[in-house]
Structures are given as structure tokens and as C-alpha cells.
mmCIF file of C-alpha atoms in Angstrom:
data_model
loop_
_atom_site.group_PDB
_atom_site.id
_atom_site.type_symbol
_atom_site.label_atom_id
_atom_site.label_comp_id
_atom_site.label_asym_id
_atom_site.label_seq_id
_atom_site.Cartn_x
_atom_site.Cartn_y
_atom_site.Cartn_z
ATOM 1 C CA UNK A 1 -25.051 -23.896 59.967
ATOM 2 C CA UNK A 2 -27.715 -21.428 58.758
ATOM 3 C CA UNK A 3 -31.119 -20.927 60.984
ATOM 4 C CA UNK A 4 -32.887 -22.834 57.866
ATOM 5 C CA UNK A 5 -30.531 -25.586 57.885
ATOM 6 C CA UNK A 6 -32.845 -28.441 57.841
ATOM 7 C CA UNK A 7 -35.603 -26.690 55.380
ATOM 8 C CA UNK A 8 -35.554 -28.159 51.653
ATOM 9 C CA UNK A 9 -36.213 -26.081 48.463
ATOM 10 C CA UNK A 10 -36.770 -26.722 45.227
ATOM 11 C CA UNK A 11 -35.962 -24.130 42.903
ATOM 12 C CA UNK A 12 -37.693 -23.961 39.171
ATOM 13 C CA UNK A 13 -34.937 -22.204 37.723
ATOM 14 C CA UNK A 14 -36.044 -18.630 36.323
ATOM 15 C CA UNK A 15 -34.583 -15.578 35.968
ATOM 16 C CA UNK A 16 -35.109 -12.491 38.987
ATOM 17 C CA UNK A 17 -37.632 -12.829 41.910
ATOM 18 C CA UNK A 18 -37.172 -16.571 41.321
ATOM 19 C CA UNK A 19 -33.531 -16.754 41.495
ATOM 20 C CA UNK A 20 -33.281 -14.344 44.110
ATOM 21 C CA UNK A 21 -35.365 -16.332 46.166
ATOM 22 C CA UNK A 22 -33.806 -19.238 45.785
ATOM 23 C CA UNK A 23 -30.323 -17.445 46.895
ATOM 24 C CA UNK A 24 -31.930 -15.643 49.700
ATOM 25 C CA UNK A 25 -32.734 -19.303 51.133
ATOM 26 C CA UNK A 26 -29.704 -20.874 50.001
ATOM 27 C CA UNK A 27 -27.637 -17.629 52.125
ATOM 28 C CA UNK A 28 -29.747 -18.904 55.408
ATOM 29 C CA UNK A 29 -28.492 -22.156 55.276
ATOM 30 C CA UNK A 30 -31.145 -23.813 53.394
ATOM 31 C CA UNK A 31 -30.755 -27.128 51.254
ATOM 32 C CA UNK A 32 -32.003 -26.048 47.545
ATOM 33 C CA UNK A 33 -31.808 -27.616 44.745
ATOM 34 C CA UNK A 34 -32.030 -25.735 41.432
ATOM 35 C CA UNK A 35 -33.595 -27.848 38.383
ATOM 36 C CA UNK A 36 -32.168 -25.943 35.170
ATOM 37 C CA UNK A 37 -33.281 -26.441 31.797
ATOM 38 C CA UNK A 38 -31.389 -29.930 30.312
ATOM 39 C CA UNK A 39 -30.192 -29.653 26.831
ATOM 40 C CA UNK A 40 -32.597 -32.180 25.598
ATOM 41 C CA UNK A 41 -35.356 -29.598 26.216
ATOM 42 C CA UNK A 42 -34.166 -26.498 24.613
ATOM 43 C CA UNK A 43 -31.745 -23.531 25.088
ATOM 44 C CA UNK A 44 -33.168 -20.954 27.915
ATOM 45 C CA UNK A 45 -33.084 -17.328 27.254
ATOM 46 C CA UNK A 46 -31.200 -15.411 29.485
ATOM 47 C CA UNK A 47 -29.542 -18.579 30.970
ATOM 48 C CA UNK A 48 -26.591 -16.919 32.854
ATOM 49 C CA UNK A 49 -28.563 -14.113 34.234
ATOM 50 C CA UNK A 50 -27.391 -13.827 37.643
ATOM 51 C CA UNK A 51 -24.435 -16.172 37.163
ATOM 52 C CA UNK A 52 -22.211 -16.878 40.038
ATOM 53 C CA UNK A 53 -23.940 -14.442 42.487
ATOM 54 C CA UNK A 54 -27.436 -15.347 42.252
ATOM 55 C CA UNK A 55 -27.057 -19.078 41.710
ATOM 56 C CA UNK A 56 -24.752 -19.290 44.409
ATOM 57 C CA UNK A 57 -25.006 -22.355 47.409
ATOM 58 C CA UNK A 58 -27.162 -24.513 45.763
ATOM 59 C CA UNK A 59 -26.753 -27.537 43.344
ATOM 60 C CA UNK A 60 -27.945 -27.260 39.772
ATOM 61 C CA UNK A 61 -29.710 -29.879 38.440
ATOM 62 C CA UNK A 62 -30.876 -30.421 34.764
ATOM 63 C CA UNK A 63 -34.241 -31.935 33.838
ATOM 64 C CA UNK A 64 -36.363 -31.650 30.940
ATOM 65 C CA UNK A 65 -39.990 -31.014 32.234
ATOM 66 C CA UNK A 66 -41.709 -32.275 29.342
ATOM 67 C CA UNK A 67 -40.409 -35.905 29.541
ATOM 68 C CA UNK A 68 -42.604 -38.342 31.567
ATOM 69 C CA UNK A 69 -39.609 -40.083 33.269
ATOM 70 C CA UNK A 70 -37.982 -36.504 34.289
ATOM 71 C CA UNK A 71 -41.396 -34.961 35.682
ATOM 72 C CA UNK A 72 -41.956 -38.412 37.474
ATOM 73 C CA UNK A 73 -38.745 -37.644 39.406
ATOM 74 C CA UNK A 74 -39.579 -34.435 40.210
ATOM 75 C CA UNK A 75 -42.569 -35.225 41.724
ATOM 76 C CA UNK A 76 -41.012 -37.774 44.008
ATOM 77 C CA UNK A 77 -38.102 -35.319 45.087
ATOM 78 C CA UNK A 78 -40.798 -33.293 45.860
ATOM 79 C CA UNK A 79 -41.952 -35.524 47.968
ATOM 80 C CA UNK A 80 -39.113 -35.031 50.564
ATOM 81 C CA UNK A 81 -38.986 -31.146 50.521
ATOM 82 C CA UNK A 82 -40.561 -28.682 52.546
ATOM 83 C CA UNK A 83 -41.595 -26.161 49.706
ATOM 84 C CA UNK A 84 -40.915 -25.069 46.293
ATOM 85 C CA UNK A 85 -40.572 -21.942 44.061
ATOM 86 C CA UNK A 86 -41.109 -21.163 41.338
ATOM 87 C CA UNK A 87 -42.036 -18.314 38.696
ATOM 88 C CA UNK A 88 -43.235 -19.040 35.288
ATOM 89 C CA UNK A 89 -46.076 -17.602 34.082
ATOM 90 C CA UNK A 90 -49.425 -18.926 35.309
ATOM 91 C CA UNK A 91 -50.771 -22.115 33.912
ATOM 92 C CA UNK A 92 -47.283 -23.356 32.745
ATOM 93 C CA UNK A 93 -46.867 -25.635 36.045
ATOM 94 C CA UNK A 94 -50.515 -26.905 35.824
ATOM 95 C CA UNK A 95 -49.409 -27.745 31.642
ATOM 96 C CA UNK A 96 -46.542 -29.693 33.041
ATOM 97 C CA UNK A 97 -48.442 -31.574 35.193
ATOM 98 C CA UNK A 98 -46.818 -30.176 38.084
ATOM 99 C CA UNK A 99 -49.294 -27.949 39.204
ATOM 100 C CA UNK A 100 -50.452 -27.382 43.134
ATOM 101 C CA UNK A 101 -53.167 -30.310 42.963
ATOM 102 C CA UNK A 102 -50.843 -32.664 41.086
ATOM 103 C CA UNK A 103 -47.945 -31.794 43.440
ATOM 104 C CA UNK A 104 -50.138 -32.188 47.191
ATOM 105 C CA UNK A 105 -51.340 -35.740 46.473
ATOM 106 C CA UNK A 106 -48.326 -37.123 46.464
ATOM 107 C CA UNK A 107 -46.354 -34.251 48.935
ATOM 108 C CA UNK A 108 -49.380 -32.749 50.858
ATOM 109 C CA UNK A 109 -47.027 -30.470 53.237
ATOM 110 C CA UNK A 110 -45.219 -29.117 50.676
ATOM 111 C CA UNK A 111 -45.557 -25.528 50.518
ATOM 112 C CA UNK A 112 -46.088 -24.148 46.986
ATOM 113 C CA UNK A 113 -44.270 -21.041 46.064
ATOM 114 C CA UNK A 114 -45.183 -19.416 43.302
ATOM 115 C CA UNK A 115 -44.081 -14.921 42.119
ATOM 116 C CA UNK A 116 -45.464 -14.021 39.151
ATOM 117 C CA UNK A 117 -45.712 -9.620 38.463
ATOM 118 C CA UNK A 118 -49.527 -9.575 38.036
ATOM 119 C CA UNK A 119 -50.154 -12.802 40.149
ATOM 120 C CA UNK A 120 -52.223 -16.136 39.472
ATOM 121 C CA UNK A 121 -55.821 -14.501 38.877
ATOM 122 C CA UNK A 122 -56.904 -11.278 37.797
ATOM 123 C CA UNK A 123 -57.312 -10.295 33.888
ATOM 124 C CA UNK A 124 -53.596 -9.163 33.873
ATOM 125 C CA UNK A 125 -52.699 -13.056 34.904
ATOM 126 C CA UNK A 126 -51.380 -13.835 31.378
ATOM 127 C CA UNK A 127 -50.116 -10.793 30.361
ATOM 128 C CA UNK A 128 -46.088 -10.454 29.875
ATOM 129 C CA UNK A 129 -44.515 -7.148 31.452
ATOM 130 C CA UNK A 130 -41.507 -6.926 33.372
ATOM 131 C CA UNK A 131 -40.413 -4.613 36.900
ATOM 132 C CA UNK A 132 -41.580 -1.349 35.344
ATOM 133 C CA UNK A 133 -44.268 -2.555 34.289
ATOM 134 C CA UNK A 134 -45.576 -3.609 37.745
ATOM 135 C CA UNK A 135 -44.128 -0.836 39.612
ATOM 136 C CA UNK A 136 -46.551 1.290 37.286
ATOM 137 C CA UNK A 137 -50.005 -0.361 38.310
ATOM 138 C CA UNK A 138 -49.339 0.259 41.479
ATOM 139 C CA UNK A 139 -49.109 4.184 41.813
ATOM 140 C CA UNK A 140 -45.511 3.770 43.628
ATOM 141 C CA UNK A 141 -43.610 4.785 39.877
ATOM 142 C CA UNK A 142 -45.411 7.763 39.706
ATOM 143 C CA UNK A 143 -44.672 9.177 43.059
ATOM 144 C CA UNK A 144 -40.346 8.446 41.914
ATOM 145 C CA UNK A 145 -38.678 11.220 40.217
ATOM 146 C CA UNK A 146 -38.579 14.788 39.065
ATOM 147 C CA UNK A 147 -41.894 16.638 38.615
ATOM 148 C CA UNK A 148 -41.062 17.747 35.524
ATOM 149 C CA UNK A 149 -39.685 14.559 33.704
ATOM 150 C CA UNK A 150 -40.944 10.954 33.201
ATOM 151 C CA UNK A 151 -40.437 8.797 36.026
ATOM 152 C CA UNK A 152 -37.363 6.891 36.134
ATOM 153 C CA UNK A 153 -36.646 3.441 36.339
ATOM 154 C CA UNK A 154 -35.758 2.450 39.576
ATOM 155 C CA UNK A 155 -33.346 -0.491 38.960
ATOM 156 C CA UNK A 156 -35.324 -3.580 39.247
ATOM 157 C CA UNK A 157 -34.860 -3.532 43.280
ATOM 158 C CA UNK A 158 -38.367 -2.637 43.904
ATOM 159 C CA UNK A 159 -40.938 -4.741 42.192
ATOM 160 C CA UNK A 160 -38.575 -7.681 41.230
ATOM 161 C CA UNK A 161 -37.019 -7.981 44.476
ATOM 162 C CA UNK A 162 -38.366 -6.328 47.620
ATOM 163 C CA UNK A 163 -42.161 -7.062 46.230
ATOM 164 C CA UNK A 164 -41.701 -10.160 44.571
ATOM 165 C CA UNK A 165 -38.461 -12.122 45.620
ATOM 166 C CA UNK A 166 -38.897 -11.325 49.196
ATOM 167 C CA UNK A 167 -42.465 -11.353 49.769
ATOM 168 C CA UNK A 168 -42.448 -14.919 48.482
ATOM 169 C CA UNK A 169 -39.789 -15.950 51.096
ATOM 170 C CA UNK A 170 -41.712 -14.327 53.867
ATOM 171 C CA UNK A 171 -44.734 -16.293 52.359
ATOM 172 C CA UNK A 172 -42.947 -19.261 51.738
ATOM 173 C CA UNK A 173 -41.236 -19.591 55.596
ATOM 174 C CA UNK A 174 -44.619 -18.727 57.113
ATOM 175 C CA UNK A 175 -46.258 -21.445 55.614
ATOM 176 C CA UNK A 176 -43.542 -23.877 55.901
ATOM 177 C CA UNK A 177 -43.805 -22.559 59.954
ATOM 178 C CA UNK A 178 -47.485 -23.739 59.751
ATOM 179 C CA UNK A 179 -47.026 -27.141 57.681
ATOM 180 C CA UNK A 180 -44.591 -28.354 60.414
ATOM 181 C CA UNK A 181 -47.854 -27.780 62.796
ATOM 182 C CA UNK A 182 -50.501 -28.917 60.562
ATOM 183 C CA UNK A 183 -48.736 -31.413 58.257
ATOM 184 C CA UNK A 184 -50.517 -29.514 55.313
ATOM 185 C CA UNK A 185 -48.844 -27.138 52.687
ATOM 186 C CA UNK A 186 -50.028 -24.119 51.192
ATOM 187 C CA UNK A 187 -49.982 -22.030 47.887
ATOM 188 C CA UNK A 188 -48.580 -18.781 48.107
ATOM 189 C CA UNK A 189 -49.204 -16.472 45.444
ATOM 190 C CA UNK A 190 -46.617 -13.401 45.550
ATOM 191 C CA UNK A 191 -47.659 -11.036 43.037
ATOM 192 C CA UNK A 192 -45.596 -8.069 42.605
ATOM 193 C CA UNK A 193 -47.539 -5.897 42.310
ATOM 194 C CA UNK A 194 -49.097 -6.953 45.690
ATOM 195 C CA UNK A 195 -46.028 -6.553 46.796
ATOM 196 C CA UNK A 196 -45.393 -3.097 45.843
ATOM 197 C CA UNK A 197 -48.816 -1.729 47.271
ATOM 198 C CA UNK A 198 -48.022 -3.061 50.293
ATOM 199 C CA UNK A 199 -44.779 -1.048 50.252
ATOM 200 C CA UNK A 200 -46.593 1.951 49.448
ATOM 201 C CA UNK A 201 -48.580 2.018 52.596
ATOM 202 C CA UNK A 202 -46.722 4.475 54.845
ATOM 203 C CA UNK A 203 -47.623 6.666 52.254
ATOM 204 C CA UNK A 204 -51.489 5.918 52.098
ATOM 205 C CA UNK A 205 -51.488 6.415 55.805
ATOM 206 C CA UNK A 206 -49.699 10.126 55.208
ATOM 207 C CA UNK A 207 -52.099 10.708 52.730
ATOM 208 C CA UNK A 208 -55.259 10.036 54.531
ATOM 209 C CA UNK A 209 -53.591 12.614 57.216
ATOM 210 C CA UNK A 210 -53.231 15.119 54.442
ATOM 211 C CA UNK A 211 -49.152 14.910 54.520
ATOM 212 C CA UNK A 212 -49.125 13.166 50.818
ATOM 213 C CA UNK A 213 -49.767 14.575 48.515
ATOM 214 C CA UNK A 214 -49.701 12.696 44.537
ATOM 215 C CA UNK A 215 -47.818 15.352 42.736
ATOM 216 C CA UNK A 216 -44.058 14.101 41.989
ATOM 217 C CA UNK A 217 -40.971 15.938 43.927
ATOM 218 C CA UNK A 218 -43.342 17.495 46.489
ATOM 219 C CA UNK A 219 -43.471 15.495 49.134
ATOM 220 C CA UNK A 220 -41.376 15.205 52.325
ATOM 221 C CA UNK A 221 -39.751 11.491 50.999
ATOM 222 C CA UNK A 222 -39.862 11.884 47.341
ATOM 223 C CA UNK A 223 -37.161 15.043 46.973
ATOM 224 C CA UNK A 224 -39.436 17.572 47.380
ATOM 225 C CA UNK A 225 -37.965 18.537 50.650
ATOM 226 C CA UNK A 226 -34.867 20.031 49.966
ATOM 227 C CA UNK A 227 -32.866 18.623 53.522
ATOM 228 C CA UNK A 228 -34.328 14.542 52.206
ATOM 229 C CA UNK A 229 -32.216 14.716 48.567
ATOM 230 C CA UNK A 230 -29.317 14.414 46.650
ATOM 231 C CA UNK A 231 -26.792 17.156 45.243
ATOM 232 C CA UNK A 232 -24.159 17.560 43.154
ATOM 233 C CA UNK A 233 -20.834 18.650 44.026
ATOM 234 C CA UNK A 234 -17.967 20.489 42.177
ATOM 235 C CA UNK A 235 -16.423 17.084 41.013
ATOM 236 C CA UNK A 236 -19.466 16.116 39.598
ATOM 237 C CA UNK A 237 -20.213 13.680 42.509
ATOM 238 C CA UNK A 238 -23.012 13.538 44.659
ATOM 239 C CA UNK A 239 -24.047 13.516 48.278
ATOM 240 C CA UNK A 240 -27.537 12.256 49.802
ATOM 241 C CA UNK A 241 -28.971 14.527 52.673
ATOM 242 C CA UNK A 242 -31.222 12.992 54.950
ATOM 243 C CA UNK A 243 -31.460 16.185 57.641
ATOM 244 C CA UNK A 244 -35.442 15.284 58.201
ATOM 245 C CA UNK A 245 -35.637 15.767 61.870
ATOM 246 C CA UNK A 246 -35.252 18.995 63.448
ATOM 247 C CA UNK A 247 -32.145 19.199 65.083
ATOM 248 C CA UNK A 248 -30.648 17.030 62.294
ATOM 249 C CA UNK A 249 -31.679 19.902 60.435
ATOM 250 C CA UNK A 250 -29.481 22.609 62.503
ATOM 251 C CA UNK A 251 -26.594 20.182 62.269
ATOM 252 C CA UNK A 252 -27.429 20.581 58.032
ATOM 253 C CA UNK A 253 -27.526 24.324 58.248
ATOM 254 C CA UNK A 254 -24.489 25.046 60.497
ATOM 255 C CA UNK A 255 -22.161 22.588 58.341
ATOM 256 C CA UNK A 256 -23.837 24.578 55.413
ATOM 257 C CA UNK A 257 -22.742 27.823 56.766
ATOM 258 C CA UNK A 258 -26.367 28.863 56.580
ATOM 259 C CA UNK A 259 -27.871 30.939 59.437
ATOM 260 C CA UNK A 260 -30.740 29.278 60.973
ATOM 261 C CA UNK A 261 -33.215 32.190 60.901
ATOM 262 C CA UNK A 262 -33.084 32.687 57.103
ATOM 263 C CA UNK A 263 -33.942 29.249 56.546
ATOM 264 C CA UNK A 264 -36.851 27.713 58.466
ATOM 265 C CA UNK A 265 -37.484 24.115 57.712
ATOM 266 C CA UNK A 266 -41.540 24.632 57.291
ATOM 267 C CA UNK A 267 -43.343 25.338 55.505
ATOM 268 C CA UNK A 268 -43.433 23.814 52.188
ATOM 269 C CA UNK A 269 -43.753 26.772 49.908
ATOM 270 C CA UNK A 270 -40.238 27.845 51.155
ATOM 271 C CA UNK A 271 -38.770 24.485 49.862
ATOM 272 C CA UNK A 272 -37.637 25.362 46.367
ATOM 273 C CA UNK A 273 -35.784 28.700 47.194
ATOM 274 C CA UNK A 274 -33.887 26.663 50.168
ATOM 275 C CA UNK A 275 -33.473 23.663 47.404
ATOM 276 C CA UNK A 276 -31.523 26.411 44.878
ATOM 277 C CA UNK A 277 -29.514 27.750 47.980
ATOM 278 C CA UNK A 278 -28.621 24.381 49.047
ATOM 279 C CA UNK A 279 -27.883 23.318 45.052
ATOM 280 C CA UNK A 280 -25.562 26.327 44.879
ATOM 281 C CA UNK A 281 -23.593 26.043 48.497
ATOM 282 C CA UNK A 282 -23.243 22.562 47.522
ATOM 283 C CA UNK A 283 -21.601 22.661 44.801
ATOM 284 C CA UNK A 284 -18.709 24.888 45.768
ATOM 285 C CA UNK A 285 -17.123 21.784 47.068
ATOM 286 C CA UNK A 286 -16.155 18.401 46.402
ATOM 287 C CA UNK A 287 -17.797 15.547 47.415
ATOM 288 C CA UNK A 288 -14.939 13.798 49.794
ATOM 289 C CA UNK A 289 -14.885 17.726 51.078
ATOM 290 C CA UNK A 290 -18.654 17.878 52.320
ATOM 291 C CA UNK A 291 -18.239 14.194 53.542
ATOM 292 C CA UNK A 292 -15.148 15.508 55.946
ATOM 293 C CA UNK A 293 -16.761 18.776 56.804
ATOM 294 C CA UNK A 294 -20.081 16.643 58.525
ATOM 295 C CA UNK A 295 -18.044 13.755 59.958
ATOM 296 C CA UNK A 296 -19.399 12.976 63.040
ATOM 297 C CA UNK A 297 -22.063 15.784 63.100
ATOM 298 C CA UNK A 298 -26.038 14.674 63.236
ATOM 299 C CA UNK A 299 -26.678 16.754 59.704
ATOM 300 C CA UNK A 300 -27.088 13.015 57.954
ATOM 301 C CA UNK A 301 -24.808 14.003 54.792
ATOM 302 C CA UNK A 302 -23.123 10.875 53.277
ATOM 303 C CA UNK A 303 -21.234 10.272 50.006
ATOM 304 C CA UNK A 304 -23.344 8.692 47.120
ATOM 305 C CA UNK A 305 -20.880 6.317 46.104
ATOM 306 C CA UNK A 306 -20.302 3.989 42.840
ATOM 307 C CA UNK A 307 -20.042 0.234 43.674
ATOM 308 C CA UNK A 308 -16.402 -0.236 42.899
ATOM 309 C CA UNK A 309 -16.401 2.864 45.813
ATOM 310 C CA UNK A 310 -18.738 1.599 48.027
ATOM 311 C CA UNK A 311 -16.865 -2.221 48.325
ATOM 312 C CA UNK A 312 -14.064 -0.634 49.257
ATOM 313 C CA UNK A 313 -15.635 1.944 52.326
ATOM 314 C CA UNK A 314 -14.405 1.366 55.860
ATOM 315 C CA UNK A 315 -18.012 0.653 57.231
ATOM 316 C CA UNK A 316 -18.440 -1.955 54.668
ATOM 317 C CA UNK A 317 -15.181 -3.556 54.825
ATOM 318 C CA UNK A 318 -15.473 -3.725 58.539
ATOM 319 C CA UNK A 319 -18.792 -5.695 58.093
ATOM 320 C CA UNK A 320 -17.379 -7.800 56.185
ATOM 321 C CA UNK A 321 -20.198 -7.201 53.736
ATOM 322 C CA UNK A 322 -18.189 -8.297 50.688
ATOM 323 C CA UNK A 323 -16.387 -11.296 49.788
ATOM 324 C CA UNK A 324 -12.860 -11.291 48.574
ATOM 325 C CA UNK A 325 -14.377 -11.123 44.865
ATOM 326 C CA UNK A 326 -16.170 -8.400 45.613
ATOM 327 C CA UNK A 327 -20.005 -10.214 45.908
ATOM 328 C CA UNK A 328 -22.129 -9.349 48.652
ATOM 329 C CA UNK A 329 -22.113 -11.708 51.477
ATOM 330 C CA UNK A 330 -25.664 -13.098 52.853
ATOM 331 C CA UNK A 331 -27.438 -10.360 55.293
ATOM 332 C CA UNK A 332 -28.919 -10.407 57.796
ATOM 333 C CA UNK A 333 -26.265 -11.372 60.203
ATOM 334 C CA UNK A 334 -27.860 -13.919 63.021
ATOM 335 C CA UNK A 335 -25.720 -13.802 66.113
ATOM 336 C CA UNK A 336 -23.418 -11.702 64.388
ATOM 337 C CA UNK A 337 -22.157 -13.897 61.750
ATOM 338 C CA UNK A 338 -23.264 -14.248 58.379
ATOM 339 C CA UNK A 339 -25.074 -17.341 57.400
ATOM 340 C CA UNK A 340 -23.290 -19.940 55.160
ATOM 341 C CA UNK A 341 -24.929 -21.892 52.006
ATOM 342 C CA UNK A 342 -25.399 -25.564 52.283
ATOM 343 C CA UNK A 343 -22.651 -27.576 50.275
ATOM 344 C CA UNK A 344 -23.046 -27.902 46.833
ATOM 345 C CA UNK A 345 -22.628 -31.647 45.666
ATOM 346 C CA UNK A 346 -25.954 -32.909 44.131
ATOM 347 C CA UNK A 347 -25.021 -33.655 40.109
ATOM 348 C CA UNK A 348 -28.371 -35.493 39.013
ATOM 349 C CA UNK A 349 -31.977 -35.747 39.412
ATOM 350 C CA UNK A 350 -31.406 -39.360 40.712
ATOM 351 C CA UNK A 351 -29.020 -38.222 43.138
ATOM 352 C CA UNK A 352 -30.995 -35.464 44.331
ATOM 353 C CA UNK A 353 -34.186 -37.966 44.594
ATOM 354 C CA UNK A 354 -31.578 -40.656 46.944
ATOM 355 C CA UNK A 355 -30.544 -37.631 49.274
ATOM 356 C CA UNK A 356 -33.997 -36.526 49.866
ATOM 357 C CA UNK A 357 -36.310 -39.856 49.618
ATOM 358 C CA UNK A 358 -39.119 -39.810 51.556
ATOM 359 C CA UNK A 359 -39.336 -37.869 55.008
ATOM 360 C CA UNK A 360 -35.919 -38.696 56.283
ATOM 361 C CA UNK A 361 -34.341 -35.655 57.380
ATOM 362 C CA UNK A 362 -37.070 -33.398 57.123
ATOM 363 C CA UNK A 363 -38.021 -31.859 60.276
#
């Protein structure tokens, strides 16, 4: 059984943060239940998004939100769950009449998740954008890339997921910690772009020390330092270097073949000639080459490796980080074992309202 065994979600199915969420919880043993869209209410867009990895260890349950007898059973499974998430656009809860002050009459410890990108005030509230878009407001996009091209898209990990997805499950579990004490609920509001400020503050405190500075591919972190990047190889691969402390740095030059003394590691004007030494002893060699040559040195030079590649590496495999399909297993490890989902067996919205009627079970 998971550390949240016990703890009872409700899930307002939605595509990213939301869904991530809702697996994150599900991983660490959780009971969720996600309501889906029913047919009677419309085709979503972007149903499957996620599919079998994101939607995994919790039961799917279809209800039509905008039927009186459907939102009436909502409300009283509600009423036996610690907290719910969910991430539509503000106001569209409140239109459903499931909004926070609807919601804590009749379940007033509930804990009321909601993850929105611009959050639930503020005159971007309403406005559609999507992890780019969020990541931009922020100032943490335009410290990412090259100096001399755009700034690239950095997946949708950042905003999406580390802001959004998990800063509403920290929220979430620290109010559910509190409700257990109080016996009252609270609304958390997990903006993303929130989120993503708050990630950016190691780099506020650098710059208030003068070690920041806001022009791209300059800085110690951003790939401005030429022992803290990636280069190519002669296969066309890649390796990341991550030499930032001193003697890592040694270990970097000696594997390099690169005599200390004609390559101090400060100051910063010296970066870009080291960078196009580096760029050119680098790629004299494949990428499995470099990865043998600083095997069990301090120099921090790994192999940036595809997915397919990386499923298959020894560290990975013997963490057992990967399922037999391939999907990443639930992380952290607690005691070191992974977590396992709740069983899936809930079909219907009166089923789900039977299992969970009332208080019984909730702790």
C-alpha cells in the first residue's frame, strides 16, 4: 500500500497538469476517481491525451456535468473525499454549480484543487495560452537557449508539470494535512506561472549577488559556461558536461587531454575560446567513446541519450525505473520500493457514490 492509501481524489478529467496530478496521486497509493466526459454530453478534444500512462491506477467514470441528476451525484461523492482537482478554466466549476462555495456546504473538509496557467484572479484569468505561453510571463523562457536564436520550447516539463501539476499536489497534500486537524478544507489555486517564478528563484538570489546576469547563454547554468553544456560528437550524438566544481573541472580537462594551465576555469571572458576548444576536442570522438574514456572519473560527462536508449541503460534498468512496456514506474521510491496504484474497479457514478458514502473510511 502507498503512503496516501487512505486519501480520496476526485479527478475532473483534463488534459496535462490535471492529469498528471491525478497520476502522481494515484502512483502514491491514493484512491482517485476520474469523472470523464459521458457521451451524452459531447465528444472531448484531445480525449486520449495521455492514454494508458497518465490515466493509469485510477477508475474512470463518465458523467455529464450539465445534467441535474449527474452533478447531484457528484456533489454527494464529494462528500466522502478528502480533496479534488481539477483544471478548467476559471468560472467553468462555479457555471456548473460545482464551484468551492457550492462544494463546502455540503463537504466542508474537502480540499479544493484547482491549476489553471494564469491562475483564478488577475486580468490574464480568462485568457487561453498553453506551457509556452506561461513559461514566457515569467522571465524563466528567456533565460533558455542560445543567445543568438529564439528561445526554445522546453517540452512542456516546466510550466505544465513541475509548476503546475506538482505544485498543486504539494498544495493539495498540505491542505488535506491541515483539514484532518481542523476538519475544514481549503482552495488551492496553482497557477503556473506561480509556479514557474518560484522555480526561478535560485536565480533571483544569484542575481541580487551580481552572479546573473539576463543575457541568454552567459550565465554559469544556462550554457554559457562552457564545462555546464552539451556537445556534439563525431556520430552526431551528444554528451552533457556538468564539470562545475573545481576539481570536477581537472577531472574534465585531463580526460580532455587539455593542460590545466592553458585553460583556467575563471573568468568569464575566457569562456567562449575554451567553449570552441572543447566543441572541437569533442567532436573527434564518438559519443559511447567519451562516455568510456570518463567512466568512473569526477569530470561529470554522461551520454545524452534518446528514450528508446535511456530505458534500456544499466542504471535505469537496475532501478527498476521502467515497466516491462517500457512506462515509467511511480518515483519517488518510499522505503525503497515503488508505490503501487489503488485497484481499479469503480464502473459508475452510483458505484463510486456506494464505495465512498459519507465519512466511512476516510481518515
Amino acid at each position: 500500500m502507498g503512503p496516501l492509501s487512505g486519501v480520496r481524489v476526485v479527478e475532473f478529467d483534463g488534459l496535462g497538469p490535471v492529469t498528471f496530478a491525478g497520476m502522481l496521486l494515484a502512483d502514491m497509493g491514493a484512491d482517485v476517481i476520474r469523472l470523464t466526459r459521458a457521451a451524452s454530453a459531447g465528444t472531448a478534444a484531445f480525449e486520449e491525451v495521455g492514454g494508458a500512462v497518465l490515466h493509469r491506477g485510477r477508475s474512470a467514470v463518465a458523467v455529464d456535468l450539465k445534467a441535474p441528476e449527474d452533478r447531484e451525484r457528484v456533489l454527494a461523492l464529494l462528500a466522502g473525499a478528502d480533496a479534488l482537482i481539477e483544471g478548467f478554466r476559471p468560472g467553468v466549476m462555479e457555471r456548473l454549480g460545482l464551484g468551492p462555495d457550492v462544494v463546502s456546504e455540503r463537504a466542508p473538509a474537502l480540499v479544493y484543487g484547482r491549476v489553471t496557467g494564469w491562475g483564478q484572479t488577475g486580468p490574464l484569468a480568462a485568457d487561453v495560452g498553453h506551457d509556452l505561453n506561461y513559461l514566457g510571463l515569467t522571465g524563466a523562457l528567456w533565460a533558455m537557449g542560445q543567445p543568438d536564436r529564439p528561445p526554445p520550447p522546453p517540452l512542456n516539463l516546466v510550466a505544465d508539470y513541475a509548476a503546475g501539476a506538482q505544485g498543486l499536489v504539494i498544495g493539495v497534500l498540505a491542505a488535506v494535512l491541515e483539514a484532518r486537524r481542523t476538519g475544514r478544507g481549503r482552495v488551492v489555486d496553482a497557477a503556473m506561472t506561480d509556479g514557474a517564478s518560484l522555480l526561478m528563484s535560485v536565480f533571483d538570489g544569484l542575481g541580487e549577488r551580481g552572479l546573473w546576469r539576463e543575457a541568454r547563454g552567459a550565465n554559469l547554468l544556462d550554457g554559457g559556461a562552457p564545462f555546464y553544456r552539451c556537445y556534439a560528437c563525431r556520430d552526431a550524438r551528444f554528451v552533457a558536461v556538468g564539470a562545475l566544481e573545481p576539481r570536477f573541472y581537472a577531472a574534465l580537462l585531463a580526460g580532455l587531454g587539455v593542460p590545466a594551465d592553458e585553460a583556467p576555469q575563471f573568468p568569464p571572458d575566457a569562456w567562449p575560446a575554451l567553449h570552441a576548444r572543447f566543441e572541437a576536442r569533442f567532436v573527434q570522438a564518438d559519443r559511447d567513446d567519451w562516455v568510456a574514456r570518463f567512466a568512473g572519473t569526477e569530470a561529470c560527462v554522461t551520454p545524452v541519450l534518446t528514450r528508446s536508449e535511456a530505458k534500456q541503460h544499466p542504471h535505469n534498468l537496475a532501478r527498476d525505473a521502467f515497466d516491462a512496456d517500457g512506462r515509467p514506474r511511480p518515483a519517488p521510491t518510499f522505503d525503497g520500493a515503488r508505490a503501487s496504484p489503488a485497484p481499479v474497479g469503480i464502473a459508475t457514478l452510483d458505484e463510486a457514490v456506494a464505495d465512498w458514502s459519507g465519512d466511512q473510511g476516510r481518515r
